[in-house]
């Protein structure tokens, strides 16, 4: 037989595009359109409905960037359409390739009740099925003219990312506003042909099944009268019945489709627009659930549910009903889909506390899965947190974006730093915006790496990023793929149903130990420095506020600020969303974030100061309040007392320029260029700086990645580096314990203070940068005389190790990584820590010296600033302040302690007497991360702590109040049934901890 395959496939494409799809709406009449453009920010629905409108024609330009226009459309259904299905086609000027990335709308009835959302892939509103004819139609559209930021030529700098710079040029052209007859038979034919055509394209060219489909499609197209598609579509469908009813083979891959709309809580739009995006999407999804009995929709991010509840009560009522029916599913159990690399220990825990509690309080639903499809890698401390929150599964897709190494599993056990294992799934469909295309379904089946051992995977199905959700077309395709020869089998299921099946069929999956590092988007650890600093500062202020408010509540009857702390925590958690904290959102988002963090700092400082004043009482004794989990200046952790007097630091000029700082523990040599050429540990008789090298070396790189400007730094950035050694001045500081260094480069200026505090073995480096560079990357280097094959990097509730070498491509790919408060490198018996107050990105490299002693130089470089131009063309321009410290002779315990110290500045005030802590630990390896009152208002004291050195410990906790009862709880402060109760003797509690083990105790006060 002659091969006519390509001929028929080309025929199918043209006939579908030019004849059959247009016939879905065979008749239409125009609607009358009028509009009111809101003058500023979005207005309440009732105001938009009541506004005075003016006529507008299709073809008119509308919509200033970030504006809101209220369209009113009116018309009459023709009598001749009686008995037929009629829909309104409302095209605001959509580009169908940009669902979620451009203009959108929410349709209302005149009474203000929502109908559904409009987006480029969802432009219809059902009027009647069937209609009687003569119905009056009146609809209102709240249309958002969100500008296109990520265009066909992506990553071009644009001022559209902030309403303050976006201008007023109309963004869109009103394209179509019609009433139209909807021919469901033709639409079903389109679905038949799309599914079969897409399946056919994925089958082997020599397979019999492909040719069975080809011949059936050819026959169907023969039946279609191109001048009467609507009259012949039914007969054409009959030709396809056989190939559509042929069942899948028994070994077919099985896909659990989960209706989904991955809505970024902020990204290329501000937070206020996400509130509306969620309302539009949930309106669509509740409507689709009513029409499609098998469809199931899952939505994560408790914050987004709260937005619907608080801002769109009419939509919320529909959502609550759908949840009660079990088909609109709360997913993930987190406040937002946060970054997981940078949030601190308590913040990561509170993501689950606030997320899970919201779903429990509102719906009685307990989430057992963490749902993070788009997060940029996963810290090694996360499995323990997931388990401690009462969950046991994790879903993500993002690791498939890794550029260098292909992850070897799709379903596996992920083991964290403490040994906790979490059953984890990466959907092999490789998208969190699956649209049920044949290529996606085929890719999922072919790509699945656990064949022969498992056969289930999950497909998050629906338009996301900017929202929209699942469409009726996706549901129709899934119905045809439920049991279709040549395809994977598709069924709508909840995340829980999928995980239960996947876990049951794969009882012993492979294990991956350590962080899930994303080999992409590494620059998100540095971009938008002030957002990151705001997050870090907020986390520590919250620790202080809870600690001192709880202490004051127990000691002095201070009113514990439950509501304020709850609100502030949720605001901080929101800003940990995976495009806000990583610095990959538009300028508007980060401008608002800076203002928000400043406001929160004021509120938290007021709580702290009020509680400390209540504790201190009236008096003239100087008290140091120690918020850190370790003793400080002679003051016990969590208490307040007069600080101990320490030694002195001397400063002397060096003969060849520069200065020497010496405090009897550490002697630091700073040369005439302001570089640290020696940091000598006097006690250990050991030099820290590699011979012939220098620390405190600022280095500047060009930074123009191949794409994803704010997100990425590509390895070739290292090929070119400029050492910033020129100085304007190197002078003594005013108090005689520091040296001031001033440099200028490009259009920028740096002022540094190098301080050696009395009685402490650490060199503090305060860096102020007035940054005005473009597409540059600024690093601060410490070159160490240290031989270490690995280094410790703080993460949630412990630390993880990374190699300093690049033996394999997996190690080489980690050329930029994340740490929290410290990095630690060690030879047996002696180590060095580099601690910070607000930076996350860093790199560690090693080389063997070819001159002199031929020893190993290990270089730690902390990342300070970048200057990408997309999506914020003014990223990080302005003044920034950073604090780092070099700690020679540091053990891992010293690194932990110094990391806390640099992030919790001293607070001093005068008072009457010392303040005893609520709880203390007698072993520095036990770090108390939270002391607070229980969230339920009972007055119980909650103490959370973990082992921080990576060893087994036995310790005693001592409470400063009488304890009537003790309970081991999960993160939500609920009793753990299988937890052993620690030994208690009065106010002394004996605990034994595994390496990095996390424990929460609830203490009932007598």
PDB file of C-alpha atoms in Angstrom, residues 450-665:
ATOM      1  CA  UNK A 450      10.226   3.505  37.732  1.00  0.00           C
ATOM      2  CA  UNK A 451       8.750   1.220  35.089  1.00  0.00           C
ATOM      3  CA  UNK A 452       8.573  -2.413  36.097  1.00  0.00           C
ATOM      4  CA  UNK A 453       8.284  -1.469  39.750  1.00  0.00           C
ATOM      5  CA  UNK A 454       5.490   1.105  39.639  1.00  0.00           C
ATOM      6  CA  UNK A 455       3.007   2.369  37.067  1.00  0.00           C
ATOM      7  CA  UNK A 456       1.246   5.366  38.604  1.00  0.00           C
ATOM      8  CA  UNK A 457       2.049   9.025  38.155  1.00  0.00           C
ATOM      9  CA  UNK A 458       0.249  12.294  38.728  1.00  0.00           C
ATOM     10  CA  UNK A 459      -0.525  15.114  36.285  1.00  0.00           C
ATOM     11  CA  UNK A 460      -1.492  18.559  37.669  1.00  0.00           C
ATOM     12  CA  UNK A 461      -3.945  19.599  34.964  1.00  0.00           C
ATOM     13  CA  UNK A 462      -4.914  23.174  34.208  1.00  0.00           C
ATOM     14  CA  UNK A 463      -3.529  26.551  33.218  1.00  0.00           C
ATOM     15  CA  UNK A 464      -1.464  28.025  35.992  1.00  0.00           C
ATOM     16  CA  UNK A 465       1.256  30.534  36.859  1.00  0.00           C
ATOM     17  CA  UNK A 466      -1.222  33.371  36.413  1.00  0.00           C
ATOM     18  CA  UNK A 467      -4.218  31.139  37.004  1.00  0.00           C
ATOM     19  CA  UNK A 468      -7.140  29.978  34.945  1.00  0.00           C
ATOM     20  CA  UNK A 469      -7.295  26.336  35.918  1.00  0.00           C
ATOM     21  CA  UNK A 470      -8.724  23.375  34.091  1.00  0.00           C
ATOM     22  CA  UNK A 471     -10.892  23.833  31.003  1.00  0.00           C
ATOM     23  CA  UNK A 472     -13.820  21.835  29.654  1.00  0.00           C
ATOM     24  CA  UNK A 473     -11.580  20.813  26.774  1.00  0.00           C
ATOM     25  CA  UNK A 474      -9.101  19.205  29.180  1.00  0.00           C
ATOM     26  CA  UNK A 475     -11.909  17.347  30.906  1.00  0.00           C
ATOM     27  CA  UNK A 476     -13.235  16.125  27.558  1.00  0.00           C
ATOM     28  CA  UNK A 477      -9.813  14.869  26.524  1.00  0.00           C
ATOM     29  CA  UNK A 478      -9.291  13.122  29.845  1.00  0.00           C
ATOM     30  CA  UNK A 479     -12.608  11.325  29.380  1.00  0.00           C
ATOM     31  CA  UNK A 480     -11.412   9.922  26.054  1.00  0.00           C
ATOM     32  CA  UNK A 481      -8.058   8.938  27.570  1.00  0.00           C
ATOM     33  CA  UNK A 482      -9.591   7.036  30.446  1.00  0.00           C
ATOM     34  CA  UNK A 483      -9.144   3.732  28.654  1.00  0.00           C
ATOM     35  CA  UNK A 484      -7.747   4.217  25.159  1.00  0.00           C
ATOM     36  CA  UNK A 485      -5.447   1.889  23.265  1.00  0.00           C
ATOM     37  CA  UNK A 486      -2.007   3.363  22.723  1.00  0.00           C
ATOM     38  CA  UNK A 487      -2.304   5.858  25.560  1.00  0.00           C
ATOM     39  CA  UNK A 488      -1.725   5.952  29.269  1.00  0.00           C
ATOM     40  CA  UNK A 489      -4.936   5.626  31.253  1.00  0.00           C
ATOM     41  CA  UNK A 490      -6.167   8.880  32.780  1.00  0.00           C
ATOM     42  CA  UNK A 491      -8.528   9.214  35.721  1.00  0.00           C
ATOM     43  CA  UNK A 492      -9.448  12.238  37.868  1.00  0.00           C
ATOM     44  CA  UNK A 493      -8.290  11.675  41.441  1.00  0.00           C
ATOM     45  CA  UNK A 494      -7.401  13.639  44.551  1.00  0.00           C
ATOM     46  CA  UNK A 495      -3.752  13.925  45.578  1.00  0.00           C
ATOM     47  CA  UNK A 496      -4.491  11.682  48.544  1.00  0.00           C
ATOM     48  CA  UNK A 497      -5.969   8.953  46.332  1.00  0.00           C
ATOM     49  CA  UNK A 498      -2.917   9.065  44.082  1.00  0.00           C
ATOM     50  CA  UNK A 499      -0.412   8.874  46.928  1.00  0.00           C
ATOM     51  CA  UNK A 500      -2.237   6.004  48.611  1.00  0.00           C
ATOM     52  CA  UNK A 501      -2.158   3.984  45.383  1.00  0.00           C
ATOM     53  CA  UNK A 502       1.429   4.908  44.550  1.00  0.00           C
ATOM     54  CA  UNK A 503       2.672   4.034  48.026  1.00  0.00           C
ATOM     55  CA  UNK A 504       0.781   0.739  48.075  1.00  0.00           C
ATOM     56  CA  UNK A 505       2.202  -0.427  44.749  1.00  0.00           C
ATOM     57  CA  UNK A 506       5.776   0.647  45.537  1.00  0.00           C
ATOM     58  CA  UNK A 507       6.464  -0.343  49.158  1.00  0.00           C
ATOM     59  CA  UNK A 508      10.271  -0.186  48.841  1.00  0.00           C
ATOM     60  CA  UNK A 509      11.134   2.665  46.501  1.00  0.00           C
ATOM     61  CA  UNK A 510      14.721   3.905  46.093  1.00  0.00           C
ATOM     62  CA  UNK A 511      16.115   6.425  48.577  1.00  0.00           C
ATOM     63  CA  UNK A 512      17.634   9.829  47.834  1.00  0.00           C
ATOM     64  CA  UNK A 513      19.661  11.277  50.712  1.00  0.00           C
ATOM     65  CA  UNK A 514      20.229  14.993  51.208  1.00  0.00           C
ATOM     66  CA  UNK A 515      19.031  18.144  49.530  1.00  0.00           C
ATOM     67  CA  UNK A 516      17.072  18.133  46.278  1.00  0.00           C
ATOM     68  CA  UNK A 517      19.262  20.690  44.571  1.00  0.00           C
ATOM     69  CA  UNK A 518      17.832  22.419  41.512  1.00  0.00           C
ATOM     70  CA  UNK A 519      20.544  22.875  38.897  1.00  0.00           C
ATOM     71  CA  UNK A 520      18.991  26.128  37.776  1.00  0.00           C
ATOM     72  CA  UNK A 521      17.748  29.410  39.286  1.00  0.00           C
ATOM     73  CA  UNK A 522      20.765  29.622  41.601  1.00  0.00           C
ATOM     74  CA  UNK A 523      20.788  33.422  41.553  1.00  0.00           C
ATOM     75  CA  UNK A 524      17.493  33.499  43.456  1.00  0.00           C
ATOM     76  CA  UNK A 525      19.690  33.126  46.553  1.00  0.00           C
ATOM     77  CA  UNK A 526      20.966  36.679  45.964  1.00  0.00           C
ATOM     78  CA  UNK A 527      18.573  38.770  43.828  1.00  0.00           C
ATOM     79  CA  UNK A 528      16.636  41.533  45.630  1.00  0.00           C
ATOM     80  CA  UNK A 529      18.854  41.746  48.703  1.00  0.00           C
ATOM     81  CA  UNK A 530      16.470  43.926  50.713  1.00  0.00           C
ATOM     82  CA  UNK A 531      13.658  41.414  50.379  1.00  0.00           C
ATOM     83  CA  UNK A 532      15.969  38.743  51.741  1.00  0.00           C
ATOM     84  CA  UNK A 533      17.159  40.986  54.552  1.00  0.00           C
ATOM     85  CA  UNK A 534      13.578  41.820  55.440  1.00  0.00           C
ATOM     86  CA  UNK A 535      12.771  38.136  55.674  1.00  0.00           C
ATOM     87  CA  UNK A 536      15.777  37.278  57.826  1.00  0.00           C
ATOM     88  CA  UNK A 537      15.214  40.216  60.159  1.00  0.00           C
ATOM     89  CA  UNK A 538      11.508  39.441  60.472  1.00  0.00           C
ATOM     90  CA  UNK A 539      12.206  35.818  61.390  1.00  0.00           C
ATOM     91  CA  UNK A 540      14.488  36.846  64.228  1.00  0.00           C
ATOM     92  CA  UNK A 541      12.238  39.649  65.434  1.00  0.00           C
ATOM     93  CA  UNK A 542       9.406  37.123  65.627  1.00  0.00           C
ATOM     94  CA  UNK A 543      11.599  34.843  67.714  1.00  0.00           C
ATOM     95  CA  UNK A 544      12.318  37.735  70.076  1.00  0.00           C
ATOM     96  CA  UNK A 545       8.712  38.857  70.235  1.00  0.00           C
ATOM     97  CA  UNK A 546       7.418  35.386  71.103  1.00  0.00           C
ATOM     98  CA  UNK A 547      10.189  34.732  73.619  1.00  0.00           C
ATOM     99  CA  UNK A 548       9.853  37.961  75.573  1.00  0.00           C
ATOM    100  CA  UNK A 549       6.064  38.177  75.325  1.00  0.00           C
ATOM    101  CA  UNK A 550       5.773  34.619  76.673  1.00  0.00           C
ATOM    102  CA  UNK A 551       8.305  35.326  79.414  1.00  0.00           C
ATOM    103  CA  UNK A 552       6.509  38.516  80.369  1.00  0.00           C
ATOM    104  CA  UNK A 553       3.133  36.772  80.294  1.00  0.00           C
ATOM    105  CA  UNK A 554       4.340  34.130  82.769  1.00  0.00           C
ATOM    106  CA  UNK A 555       6.433  36.446  84.922  1.00  0.00           C
ATOM    107  CA  UNK A 556       4.447  39.691  84.893  1.00  0.00           C
ATOM    108  CA  UNK A 557       0.968  38.998  83.497  1.00  0.00           C
ATOM    109  CA  UNK A 558       1.833  40.731  80.227  1.00  0.00           C
ATOM    110  CA  UNK A 559      -1.030  40.329  77.701  1.00  0.00           C
ATOM    111  CA  UNK A 560       0.307  37.896  75.115  1.00  0.00           C
ATOM    112  CA  UNK A 561      -0.334  39.366  71.609  1.00  0.00           C
ATOM    113  CA  UNK A 562      -1.862  36.278  70.001  1.00  0.00           C
ATOM    114  CA  UNK A 563      -3.672  38.054  67.176  1.00  0.00           C
ATOM    115  CA  UNK A 564      -0.809  40.394  66.308  1.00  0.00           C
ATOM    116  CA  UNK A 565       1.730  37.578  66.159  1.00  0.00           C
ATOM    117  CA  UNK A 566      -0.611  35.405  64.097  1.00  0.00           C
ATOM    118  CA  UNK A 567      -1.138  38.196  61.569  1.00  0.00           C
ATOM    119  CA  UNK A 568       2.552  39.078  61.370  1.00  0.00           C
ATOM    120  CA  UNK A 569       3.607  35.463  60.946  1.00  0.00           C
ATOM    121  CA  UNK A 570       1.180  35.048  58.057  1.00  0.00           C
ATOM    122  CA  UNK A 571       2.499  38.190  56.391  1.00  0.00           C
ATOM    123  CA  UNK A 572       6.094  36.985  56.690  1.00  0.00           C
ATOM    124  CA  UNK A 573       5.110  33.541  55.402  1.00  0.00           C
ATOM    125  CA  UNK A 574       3.328  35.088  52.419  1.00  0.00           C
ATOM    126  CA  UNK A 575       6.501  36.916  51.467  1.00  0.00           C
ATOM    127  CA  UNK A 576       8.404  33.622  51.474  1.00  0.00           C
ATOM    128  CA  UNK A 577       6.460  32.651  48.351  1.00  0.00           C
ATOM    129  CA  UNK A 578       8.799  31.194  45.757  1.00  0.00           C
ATOM    130  CA  UNK A 579       8.908  34.307  43.571  1.00  0.00           C
ATOM    131  CA  UNK A 580       8.976  36.940  46.331  1.00  0.00           C
ATOM    132  CA  UNK A 581      11.733  35.822  48.682  1.00  0.00           C
ATOM    133  CA  UNK A 582      13.817  34.531  45.728  1.00  0.00           C
ATOM    134  CA  UNK A 583      13.707  37.998  44.180  1.00  0.00           C
ATOM    135  CA  UNK A 584      12.153  36.981  40.857  1.00  0.00           C
ATOM    136  CA  UNK A 585       9.037  39.174  40.929  1.00  0.00           C
ATOM    137  CA  UNK A 586       8.341  42.532  39.322  1.00  0.00           C
ATOM    138  CA  UNK A 587       9.465  45.815  40.868  1.00  0.00           C
ATOM    139  CA  UNK A 588       6.014  46.505  42.348  1.00  0.00           C
ATOM    140  CA  UNK A 589       6.157  43.336  44.460  1.00  0.00           C
ATOM    141  CA  UNK A 590       9.557  44.124  45.939  1.00  0.00           C
ATOM    142  CA  UNK A 591       8.761  47.796  46.505  1.00  0.00           C
ATOM    143  CA  UNK A 592       5.745  46.729  48.565  1.00  0.00           C
ATOM    144  CA  UNK A 593       7.759  44.017  50.316  1.00  0.00           C
ATOM    145  CA  UNK A 594      10.323  46.532  51.536  1.00  0.00           C
ATOM    146  CA  UNK A 595       7.581  48.729  52.975  1.00  0.00           C
ATOM    147  CA  UNK A 596       5.863  45.720  54.558  1.00  0.00           C
ATOM    148  CA  UNK A 597       9.025  44.500  56.265  1.00  0.00           C
ATOM    149  CA  UNK A 598       9.680  47.980  57.626  1.00  0.00           C
ATOM    150  CA  UNK A 599       6.161  48.149  59.052  1.00  0.00           C
ATOM    151  CA  UNK A 600       6.432  44.681  60.602  1.00  0.00           C
ATOM    152  CA  UNK A 601       9.771  45.559  62.186  1.00  0.00           C
ATOM    153  CA  UNK A 602       8.130  48.520  63.887  1.00  0.00           C
ATOM    154  CA  UNK A 603       5.283  46.392  65.205  1.00  0.00           C
ATOM    155  CA  UNK A 604       7.566  43.608  66.432  1.00  0.00           C
ATOM    156  CA  UNK A 605      10.011  45.992  68.083  1.00  0.00           C
ATOM    157  CA  UNK A 606       7.085  47.538  69.938  1.00  0.00           C
ATOM    158  CA  UNK A 607       6.000  44.107  71.227  1.00  0.00           C
ATOM    159  CA  UNK A 608       9.561  43.261  72.257  1.00  0.00           C
ATOM    160  CA  UNK A 609      10.137  46.578  74.004  1.00  0.00           C
ATOM    161  CA  UNK A 610       6.806  46.396  75.815  1.00  0.00           C
ATOM    162  CA  UNK A 611       7.494  42.880  77.072  1.00  0.00           C
ATOM    163  CA  UNK A 612      11.056  43.657  78.106  1.00  0.00           C
ATOM    164  CA  UNK A 613       9.964  46.782  79.960  1.00  0.00           C
ATOM    165  CA  UNK A 614       7.343  44.736  81.808  1.00  0.00           C
ATOM    166  CA  UNK A 615      10.053  42.257  82.776  1.00  0.00           C
ATOM    167  CA  UNK A 616      12.740  44.781  83.724  1.00  0.00           C
ATOM    168  CA  UNK A 617      10.616  46.907  85.991  1.00  0.00           C
ATOM    169  CA  UNK A 618      11.797  50.289  87.231  1.00  0.00           C
ATOM    170  CA  UNK A 619      15.439  50.573  88.213  1.00  0.00           C
ATOM    171  CA  UNK A 620      18.888  51.727  87.234  1.00  0.00           C
ATOM    172  CA  UNK A 621      20.658  48.406  86.640  1.00  0.00           C
ATOM    173  CA  UNK A 622      21.829  47.945  83.059  1.00  0.00           C
ATOM    174  CA  UNK A 623      20.353  44.716  81.734  1.00  0.00           C
ATOM    175  CA  UNK A 624      21.324  42.830  78.615  1.00  0.00           C
ATOM    176  CA  UNK A 625      18.386  40.833  77.242  1.00  0.00           C
ATOM    177  CA  UNK A 626      19.801  37.709  75.622  1.00  0.00           C
ATOM    178  CA  UNK A 627      17.452  36.452  72.900  1.00  0.00           C
ATOM    179  CA  UNK A 628      19.973  33.939  71.582  1.00  0.00           C
ATOM    180  CA  UNK A 629      19.805  30.235  72.498  1.00  0.00           C
ATOM    181  CA  UNK A 630      23.298  30.356  74.058  1.00  0.00           C
ATOM    182  CA  UNK A 631      24.912  32.306  76.889  1.00  0.00           C
ATOM    183  CA  UNK A 632      26.092  35.738  75.852  1.00  0.00           C
ATOM    184  CA  UNK A 633      28.317  38.179  77.747  1.00  0.00           C
ATOM    185  CA  UNK A 634      27.665  36.117  80.876  1.00  0.00           C
ATOM    186  CA  UNK A 635      23.889  36.331  80.456  1.00  0.00           C
ATOM    187  CA  UNK A 636      22.016  33.054  80.267  1.00  0.00           C
ATOM    188  CA  UNK A 637      20.005  32.266  77.105  1.00  0.00           C
ATOM    189  CA  UNK A 638      16.491  33.670  77.270  1.00  0.00           C
ATOM    190  CA  UNK A 639      17.243  35.794  80.309  1.00  0.00           C
ATOM    191  CA  UNK A 640      18.404  39.292  81.191  1.00  0.00           C
ATOM    192  CA  UNK A 641      21.199  40.422  83.509  1.00  0.00           C
ATOM    193  CA  UNK A 642      24.095  42.830  83.781  1.00  0.00           C
ATOM    194  CA  UNK A 643      26.607  41.917  81.062  1.00  0.00           C
ATOM    195  CA  UNK A 644      30.059  40.640  81.972  1.00  0.00           C
ATOM    196  CA  UNK A 645      33.069  42.835  81.344  1.00  0.00           C
ATOM    197  CA  UNK A 646      35.326  41.514  78.570  1.00  0.00           C
ATOM    198  CA  UNK A 647      38.931  42.268  77.644  1.00  0.00           C
ATOM    199  CA  UNK A 648      40.335  44.938  75.341  1.00  0.00           C
ATOM    200  CA  UNK A 649      41.321  45.283  71.705  1.00  0.00           C
ATOM    201  CA  UNK A 650      44.396  47.155  70.557  1.00  0.00           C
ATOM    202  CA  UNK A 651      44.905  48.800  67.203  1.00  0.00           C
ATOM    203  CA  UNK A 652      48.374  49.576  65.848  1.00  0.00           C
ATOM    204  CA  UNK A 653      49.644  50.809  62.481  1.00  0.00           C
ATOM    205  CA  UNK A 654      51.659  48.416  60.327  1.00  0.00           C
ATOM    206  CA  UNK A 655      55.044  49.564  59.006  1.00  0.00           C
ATOM    207  CA  UNK A 656      54.060  49.094  55.346  1.00  0.00           C
ATOM    208  CA  UNK A 657      50.568  50.497  55.725  1.00  0.00           C
ATOM    209  CA  UNK A 658      47.351  49.268  57.221  1.00  0.00           C
ATOM    210  CA  UNK A 659      46.717  48.194  60.787  1.00  0.00           C
ATOM    211  CA  UNK A 660      46.903  45.329  63.251  1.00  0.00           C
ATOM    212  CA  UNK A 661      43.977  44.476  65.525  1.00  0.00           C
ATOM    213  CA  UNK A 662      44.725  42.277  68.556  1.00  0.00           C
ATOM    214  CA  UNK A 663      42.512  41.198  71.458  1.00  0.00           C
ATOM    215  CA  UNK A 664      44.679  38.433  72.904  1.00  0.00           C
ATOM    216  CA  UNK A 665      42.654  35.709  71.200  1.00  0.00           C
TER     217      UNK A 665
END
